[in-house]
Structure formats: structure tokens, C-alpha cells
Coordinates of C-alpha atoms (C1' of nucleotides) in Angstrom, one line a residue:
Chain A
X875 CA -109.4 -171.6 -99.2
X876 CA -109.4 -168.5 -101.5
X877 CA -110.7 -168.3 -105.1
X878 CA -108.6 -166.3 -107.6
X879 CA -111.1 -163.4 -107.1
X880 CA -110.6 -163.5 -103.3
X881 CA -106.8 -163.3 -103.8
X882 CA -107.3 -160.4 -106.2
X883 CA -109.4 -158.4 -103.8
X884 CA -107.1 -159.1 -100.9
X885 CA -103.9 -158.1 -102.7
X886 CA -105.1 -155.7 -105.3
X887 CA -103.5 -157.8 -108.1
X888 CA -105.9 -158.2 -111.0
X889 CA -107.2 -161.7 -111.8
X890 CA -105.5 -162.1 -115.3
X891 CA -102.3 -160.8 -113.7
X892 CA -102.4 -163.6 -111.1
X893 CA -102.8 -166.2 -113.8
X894 CA -99.9 -164.5 -115.7
X895 CA -97.7 -164.8 -112.6
X896 CA -98.5 -168.5 -112.4
X897 CA -97.6 -168.9 -116.1
X898 CA -94.3 -167.1 -115.5
X899 CA -93.5 -169.5 -112.6
X900 CA -93.7 -166.9 -109.8
X901 CA -96.7 -168.4 -108.3
X902 CA -97.0 -172.2 -107.8
X903 CA -100.0 -173.7 -109.6
X904 CA -102.6 -174.2 -106.8
X905 CA -105.0 -176.9 -106.2
X906 CA -108.1 -177.0 -108.3
X907 CA -111.7 -177.8 -107.6
X908 CA -113.5 -180.6 -109.4
X909 CA -114.7 -178.0 -111.8
X910 CA -111.1 -176.9 -112.5
X911 CA -111.1 -173.6 -110.6
X912 CA -108.0 -172.5 -108.7
X913 CA -108.1 -172.6 -104.9
X914 CA -105.4 -171.0 -102.8
X915 CA -104.3 -171.4 -99.2
X916 CA -102.5 -168.9 -96.9
X917 CA -99.2 -169.5 -98.5
X918 CA -100.5 -168.5 -101.9
X919 CA -101.8 -165.3 -100.5
X920 CA -98.6 -164.6 -98.8
X921 CA -96.5 -165.2 -101.9
X922 CA -98.7 -163.0 -104.0
X923 CA -98.4 -160.3 -101.4
X924 CA -94.6 -160.6 -101.7
X925 CA -94.7 -160.4 -105.4
X926 CA -97.0 -157.4 -105.4
X927 CA -94.8 -155.6 -102.9
X928 CA -91.6 -156.3 -104.9
X929 CA -93.3 -155.2 -108.2
X930 CA -94.4 -152.0 -106.5
X931 CA -90.8 -151.4 -105.6
X932 CA -89.8 -151.8 -109.3
X933 CA -88.2 -155.3 -109.2
X934 CA -88.5 -157.1 -112.5
X935 CA -90.2 -160.5 -112.7
X936 CA -86.8 -162.0 -113.2
X937 CA -85.4 -160.4 -110.1
X938 CA -88.5 -161.5 -108.1
X939 CA -88.0 -165.1 -109.4
X940 CA -84.5 -164.9 -108.0
X941 CA -85.7 -163.6 -104.6
X942 CA -88.3 -166.4 -104.4
X943 CA -85.6 -168.9 -105.1
X944 CA -83.8 -167.5 -102.1
X945 CA -86.9 -167.8 -99.9
X946 CA -87.2 -171.4 -100.9
X947 CA -83.7 -172.2 -100.0
X948 CA -83.3 -170.5 -96.6
X949 CA -80.1 -172.4 -95.8
X950 CA -78.2 -170.3 -98.3
X951 CA -76.7 -166.9 -97.7
X952 CA -78.9 -163.9 -98.2
X953 CA -76.1 -161.9 -99.8
X954 CA -77.8 -162.2 -103.2
X955 CA -81.0 -160.7 -101.9
X956 CA -79.2 -157.7 -100.4
X957 CA -77.3 -157.3 -103.7
X958 CA -80.5 -157.3 -105.7
X959 CA -81.9 -154.7 -103.4
X960 CA -78.9 -152.5 -103.8
X961 CA -78.9 -152.8 -107.6
X962 CA -82.6 -151.9 -107.5
X963 CA -81.8 -148.9 -105.3
X964 CA -79.0 -147.7 -107.6
X965 CA -81.4 -148.0 -110.5
X966 CA -84.1 -145.9 -108.7
X967 CA -81.5 -143.3 -107.9
X968 CA -80.3 -143.0 -111.4
X969 CA -83.8 -142.7 -112.7
X970 CA -84.5 -139.9 -110.3
X971 CA -81.4 -138.0 -111.4
X972 CA -82.4 -138.3 -115.1
X973 CA -85.9 -137.3 -114.4
X974 CA -84.8 -134.2 -112.5
X975 CA -82.7 -133.1 -115.4
X976 CA -85.8 -133.6 -117.6
X977 CA -87.8 -131.6 -115.2
X978 CA -85.4 -128.6 -115.4
X979 CA -85.7 -128.6 -119.2
X980 CA -89.4 -129.2 -119.4
X981 CA -90.0 -126.4 -116.9
X982 CA -88.0 -124.0 -119.1
X983 CA -89.8 -125.1 -122.2
X984 CA -93.3 -125.1 -120.7
X985 CA -92.8 -121.7 -119.1
X986 CA -91.1 -120.1 -122.1
X987 CA -94.3 -119.9 -124.0
X988 CA -97.6 -118.7 -122.7
X989 CA -99.6 -120.5 -125.4
X990 CA -100.9 -117.3 -126.9
X991 CA -98.8 -117.2 -130.1
X992 CA -98.9 -118.9 -133.4
X993 CA -97.1 -122.2 -133.6
X994 CA -94.9 -120.8 -136.3
X995 CA -92.9 -119.1 -133.5
X996 CA -93.8 -121.4 -130.6
X997 CA -91.1 -121.7 -128.0
X998 CA -92.0 -125.3 -127.2
X999 CA -91.6 -126.4 -130.8
X1000 CA -88.4 -124.5 -131.3
X1001 CA -87.0 -126.0 -128.1
X1002 CA -87.8 -129.5 -129.2
X1003 CA -86.3 -128.9 -132.6
X1004 CA -83.0 -128.1 -131.2
X1005 CA -80.9 -129.3 -128.3
X1006 CA -78.7 -126.3 -128.2
X1007 CA -80.6 -124.4 -125.5
X1008 CA -80.5 -127.2 -123.1
X1009 CA -78.6 -126.4 -119.9
X1010 CA -78.1 -130.0 -118.9
X1011 CA -77.5 -133.1 -120.9
X1012 CA -80.5 -135.4 -120.7
X1013 CA -79.6 -137.7 -123.5
X1014 CA -79.7 -141.4 -123.4
X1015 CA -83.2 -142.4 -124.0
X1016 CA -86.1 -142.0 -121.6
X1017 CA -86.3 -145.5 -120.4
X1018 CA -87.4 -144.1 -117.1
Chain B
X1297 CA -78.4 -136.6 -149.4
X1298 CA -78.1 -138.9 -146.4
X1299 CA -78.4 -142.7 -146.3
X1300 CA -80.3 -144.2 -143.3
X1301 CA -77.0 -145.0 -141.8
X1302 CA -75.8 -141.4 -142.1
X1303 CA -78.9 -140.3 -140.3
X1304 CA -78.4 -142.8 -137.6
X1305 CA -74.8 -141.7 -137.0
X1306 CA -75.8 -138.0 -136.9
X1307 CA -78.7 -138.3 -134.6
X1308 CA -77.9 -141.4 -132.5
X1309 CA -81.1 -143.1 -133.5
X1310 CA -80.6 -146.7 -134.5
X1311 CA -81.4 -147.7 -138.1
X1312 CA -84.3 -150.0 -137.3
X1313 CA -85.8 -147.3 -135.1
X1314 CA -85.7 -144.8 -138.0
X1315 CA -87.6 -147.3 -140.1
X1316 CA -90.0 -147.8 -137.2
X1317 CA -90.7 -144.1 -137.0
X1318 CA -91.4 -144.0 -140.7
X1319 CA -93.8 -146.9 -140.3
X1320 CA -95.5 -145.0 -137.4
X1321 CA -96.0 -142.0 -139.5
X1322 CA -93.6 -139.7 -137.5
X1323 CA -91.1 -139.5 -140.3
X1324 CA -92.2 -138.9 -143.9
X1325 CA -91.2 -141.6 -146.3
X1326 CA -88.1 -140.3 -148.1
X1327 CA -87.0 -140.5 -151.7
X1328 CA -85.5 -143.8 -152.8
X1329 CA -82.5 -144.6 -155.0
X1330 CA -83.0 -146.8 -158.1
X1331 CA -82.0 -149.7 -155.9
X1332 CA -84.8 -148.9 -153.4
X1333 CA -82.6 -147.4 -150.6
X1334 CA -83.8 -144.4 -148.6
X1335 CA -82.2 -141.0 -149.2
X1336 CA -82.9 -138.1 -146.8
X1337 CA -82.4 -134.4 -147.1
X1338 CA -81.8 -131.7 -144.5
X1339 CA -85.5 -131.7 -143.5
X1340 CA -85.5 -135.4 -142.8
X1341 CA -82.4 -134.9 -140.6
X1342 CA -84.0 -132.0 -138.7
X1343 CA -87.3 -133.9 -138.1
X1344 CA -85.5 -136.9 -136.8
X1345 CA -83.5 -134.6 -134.5
X1346 CA -86.8 -133.2 -133.2
X1347 CA -88.2 -136.7 -132.6
X1348 CA -85.1 -137.8 -130.9
X1349 CA -85.1 -134.8 -128.5
X1350 CA -88.8 -135.2 -127.7
X1351 CA -88.4 -138.9 -127.0
X1352 CA -85.4 -138.1 -124.7
X1353 CA -87.8 -135.8 -122.9
X1354 CA -90.2 -138.7 -122.4
X1355 CA -92.9 -137.6 -124.9
X1356 CA -94.8 -140.6 -126.3
X1357 CA -94.9 -141.4 -130.0
X1358 CA -98.5 -140.2 -130.0
X1359 CA -97.7 -136.9 -128.4
X1360 CA -94.9 -136.4 -130.8
X1361 CA -97.3 -137.0 -133.7
X1362 CA -99.4 -134.2 -132.3
X1363 CA -96.5 -131.9 -132.0
X1364 CA -95.4 -132.6 -135.6
X1365 CA -99.0 -131.9 -136.7
X1366 CA -98.6 -128.5 -135.1
X1367 CA -95.4 -127.8 -136.8
X1368 CA -97.0 -128.6 -140.1
X1369 CA -99.8 -126.2 -139.5
X1370 CA -98.0 -123.1 -138.2
X1371 CA -101.0 -120.9 -138.7
X1372 CA -102.7 -122.5 -135.7
X1373 CA -102.3 -121.5 -132.1
X1374 CA -99.5 -123.1 -130.3
X1375 CA -101.5 -123.5 -127.1
X1376 CA -101.8 -127.3 -127.6
X1377 CA -98.0 -127.6 -127.7
X1378 CA -97.6 -125.8 -124.5
X1379 CA -100.4 -127.9 -123.0
X1380 CA -98.6 -131.1 -124.1
X1381 CA -95.4 -129.8 -122.5
X1382 CA -97.1 -129.0 -119.2
X1383 CA -98.8 -132.5 -119.1
X1384 CA -95.4 -134.0 -119.7
X1385 CA -93.9 -131.9 -116.9
X1386 CA -96.6 -133.0 -114.5
X1387 CA -96.0 -136.6 -115.4
X1388 CA -92.2 -136.3 -114.8
X1389 CA -92.8 -134.6 -111.5
X1390 CA -95.2 -137.3 -110.3
X1391 CA -92.7 -140.0 -111.3
X1392 CA -90.0 -138.3 -109.3
X1393 CA -92.2 -138.2 -106.2
X1394 CA -93.0 -141.9 -106.5
X1395 CA -89.4 -142.8 -107.1
X1396 CA -88.3 -140.8 -104.1
X1397 CA -90.7 -142.7 -101.9
X1398 CA -89.3 -146.0 -103.3
X1399 CA -85.8 -144.7 -102.7
X1400 CA -86.6 -144.3 -99.0
X1401 CA -87.9 -147.7 -98.6
X1402 CA -85.2 -149.4 -100.7
X1403 CA -82.6 -147.7 -98.7
X1404 CA -84.1 -148.9 -95.5
X1405 CA -84.3 -152.4 -96.9
X1406 CA -80.8 -152.6 -98.4
X1407 CA -79.2 -151.2 -95.4
X1408 CA -81.1 -153.3 -92.9
X1409 CA -79.2 -156.4 -93.8
X1410 CA -75.4 -156.7 -94.2
X1411 CA -75.8 -159.7 -96.4
X1412 CA -73.9 -161.9 -93.9
X1413 CA -76.8 -163.9 -92.5
X1414 CA -78.8 -166.9 -93.8
X1415 CA -81.8 -166.1 -96.0
X1416 CA -84.1 -167.7 -93.4
X1417 CA -83.8 -164.5 -91.5
X1418 CA -82.9 -162.0 -94.2
X1419 CA -84.2 -158.5 -93.7
X1420 CA -84.6 -157.9 -97.4
X1421 CA -86.9 -160.9 -97.8
X1422 CA -88.8 -160.1 -94.7
X1423 CA -89.3 -156.6 -95.8
X1424 CA -90.6 -157.7 -99.2
X1425 CA -92.9 -160.2 -97.6
X1426 CA -94.8 -157.6 -95.7
X1427 CA -95.7 -154.0 -96.2
X1428 CA -96.2 -153.2 -92.6
X1429 CA -92.8 -151.7 -91.9
X1430 CA -93.1 -149.2 -94.8
X1431 CA -93.0 -145.6 -93.6
X1432 CA -94.6 -144.3 -96.8
X1433 CA -97.2 -145.6 -99.1
X1434 CA -95.6 -146.5 -102.4
X1435 CA -98.5 -148.5 -103.8
X1436 CA -99.9 -148.1 -107.2
X1437 CA -97.7 -150.1 -109.5
X1438 CA -94.2 -149.1 -110.6
X1439 CA -95.1 -147.8 -114.0
X1440 CA -92.1 -145.5 -113.6
Chain C
dT1059 C1' -64.4 -154.6 -164.7
dC1060 C1' -64.2 -157.7 -160.9
dT1061 C1' -64.2 -158.6 -156.2
dA1062 C1' -64.9 -158.0 -151.5
dC1063 C1' -67.2 -156.0 -148.1
dT1064 C1' -70.4 -153.1 -145.9
dC1065 C1' -74.8 -151.2 -146.0
dT1066 C1' -79.6 -151.6 -146.8
dC1067 C1' -83.9 -153.9 -147.9
dT1068 C1' -88.3 -156.4 -146.2
dC1069 C1' -90.4 -159.4 -143.2
dT1070 C1' -91.3 -161.9 -139.1
dA1071 C1' -90.9 -162.6 -134.4
dG1072 C1' -89.4 -161.4 -129.7
dT1073 C1' -89.1 -158.2 -125.6
dC1074 C1' -91.7 -156.8 -120.8
dA1075 C1' -95.5 -156.9 -117.9
dC1076 C1' -99.4 -157.0 -118.5
dT1077 C1' -104.6 -156.2 -120.6
dA1078 C1' -108.7 -157.3 -123.5
dG1079 C1' -111.9 -160.2 -125.5
dA1080 C1' -114.3 -164.4 -127.2
dG1081 C1' -116.6 -168.3 -126.1
dC1082 C1' -117.3 -171.5 -122.8
dT1083 C1' -118.1 -173.8 -117.9
dT1084 C1' -118.7 -173.7 -112.9
dC1085 C1' -120.2 -171.9 -108.5
dA1086 C1' -123.3 -170.0 -105.1
dA1087 C1' -127.4 -167.6 -103.7
dG1088 C1' -132.3 -167.5 -103.7
Chain D
dC457 C1' -133.7 -175.2 -110.5
dT458 C1' -132.6 -171.0 -112.2
dT459 C1' -129.9 -167.1 -112.7
dG460 C1' -126.0 -164.3 -112.8
dA461 C1' -121.4 -163.5 -111.3
dA462 C1' -117.1 -165.6 -111.5
dG463 C1' -114.1 -168.7 -113.4
dC464 C1' -111.7 -171.3 -117.4
dT465 C1' -108.5 -171.4 -121.8
dC466 C1' -106.8 -169.3 -125.7
dT467 C1' -105.4 -165.7 -128.7
dA468 C1' -104.1 -161.3 -129.7
dG469 C1' -102.9 -156.4 -128.6
dT470 C1' -100.2 -152.7 -126.1
dG471 C1' -95.6 -149.3 -126.6
dA472 C1' -91.4 -148.6 -128.4
dC473 C1' -88.5 -150.7 -130.0
dT474 C1' -84.8 -154.9 -131.0
dA475 C1' -83.0 -159.0 -133.3
dG476 C1' -82.4 -162.1 -137.0
dA477 C1' -82.9 -164.2 -141.7
dG478 C1' -82.0 -164.0 -146.3
dA479 C1' -81.6 -161.2 -150.1
dG480 C1' -80.1 -157.1 -153.0
dA481 C1' -77.4 -152.5 -153.5
dG482 C1' -73.5 -149.5 -153.1
dT483 C1' -68.6 -148.5 -153.0
dA484 C1' -63.5 -148.8 -152.6
dG485 C1' -59.5 -151.0 -154.2
dA486 C1' -57.0 -154.3 -157.5

DNA sequence: TCTACTCTCTCTAGTCACTAGAGCTTCAAG
DNA sequence: CTTGAAGCTCTAGTGACTAGAGAGAGTAGA
């Protein structure tokens, strides 16, 4: 039996975050001691490991909920799981593309000025004030 | 003179977001009509364009505040602006690296299963349940 | 001038995935 | 039996918005 702190040390997930996952329904409410403290078994540890890994891969809590639902009904097709993974992959790829275009512009901006002038003619500030020098289109909000 | 809606259409920033920027101190409170509606001049439009561009580039509200402070004191060195841009660039580059390692793993996961099995032996779910098959280390939370 | 309609106002609350803190109780080692 | 770490619940805060309610203001056409 593991305490919440044991689980935290073994998975690297912080204690309040574990409680939060329970509240969100990702983690089943475990047994309690007489003094009302949580006690987890192997399956709690495994599930938290699953959640941790999926979060590291950028899956949302909602998506993880869906994946857990699939685990709990192993008689169903796993097509939805694969589909979630593909969606996630597409998302990651589009973030990479957007970030790479930001990288290009930021490099141009950061290297344009050596930081030795006055800010009245600073290249960084000028570049931010106008979009016209941008070589690529990086618009669309930086929800990266 | 522009209404808040005019500003919104010209910059692509939503109306409530403009009010939010004002509340956060990024945008000076503009004149008002007798009926208490905001009316902006050219400088308000320009500043909002600056904010928009910087946000697109991933600068935080706090960083933008600092940049605006520099614009308003053009007699100071622009070194801090360059330094902010470099920090931002470093951040973008590290996000790209992390996302690329996620991409590798997600590709492996998404292609491992054709989605035609039962979820009891789904490769996606197995992969998420364990970290042992990962070729790279993508730990550290997906604050991407 | 009246009407109709869109725009704008303030205010509160919700989003996501946590994180921090207060104030209390329980557990385990010595 | 004492002490100190670890646990409990609850509330509120983070960042950068977004949504909605309910009211007032501005404007184009009749």
C-alpha cells in the first residue's frame, strides 16, 4: 500500500496534482485509512503512471479521460485511441511549424540589434512595432 | 477616432481582449465619448498593433509591459529589449526541441497500431501505460 | 423625430491544469 | 509519549483570455 507521498515520489507527480486528478475523475478514489488518509495499490500506481506519461505527451485531461475509458472497456475497438494519438501528433507537428517560423523572425530581430544603441532607434522595438519586415506569416496567436 | 470595434477589426484583436489589455496596463485608457464609449487615436492603434505582434511572437504580457516601458523612455539603452528578445528566442528553441522529441514518440505510437484491434491489446494504450519503450526522454511536463 | 438595430458599457464567472496557503489532523520513529 | 513530517479539506490565485447578462449609446433609414 502506498501513501499519496509514495505515489508522488514514484511517479514524479506532485501531491496536490494527484488529488486534483482524483477530483477530475482521472484517478479512482482510493481506500482510506481509519484516519482518512489515501492508500493506493499497484493499480493506482500504474494508472497514475499512465496519466503522467500521457500528460508529458501533451494529451489534455479530457483526452486522457477518454483513453482511460477505453482501457476500462477492453472489448471495444481501439480505433478511438489511435485516432486520439494521431490528432495529438498532428497538433504537435503544427506547433513545431509555427514555432519554427517564430524562430526565424526572432533570430532576425535579436541579431539585428547589438544592444548598444538607444531605445529610440532600437531594432527590436521597431520590429515589434511593425509586421512589414516579417519574412513569414506567423499570425494566429501563440497558443503554442 | 476609432471605436473599440474599429480597433478590433484593424488589428484582429477581439474587443474584450482590448479591454483586458487596458485593465492590465498595456494600453493607456483612451478618451471617452459623452456616452462613456472608448475612442482611440492613431497612437492607440499603433500600440495595439505592437502588442498584437509581440503576443504572436510568444512574449508574455509581463515582457510586453517591459518593452513598452522601454519605448516610453527612449533615452535609455535598448540592451534590455535585445535581452528580452534573446530570452524569448531561447525559449522558442527549447520548445521546438521538446516538441520534436514528442513527435518521434507519438509517430511511433500512432503508427504502431492500425486501429483494427481490440483495445485490450492496443499498442497506443500499452505505450502510454509504460515509458520503457521510449527512445528519447521527453519528461518534464508538456508546458509547450 | 422615431424606430430599429448594432455596438458598447460594466461586472461576474468560467476556462485549463495546476499551485499555494491556511488551519487542522494523523502517522511513524525514537 | 512526544515530536515532526506528512496528510487532510477548503479556498483562492495563476495567465491570458472568453462568455454571458443586462443595460445604455450610437447611427441609418422612414
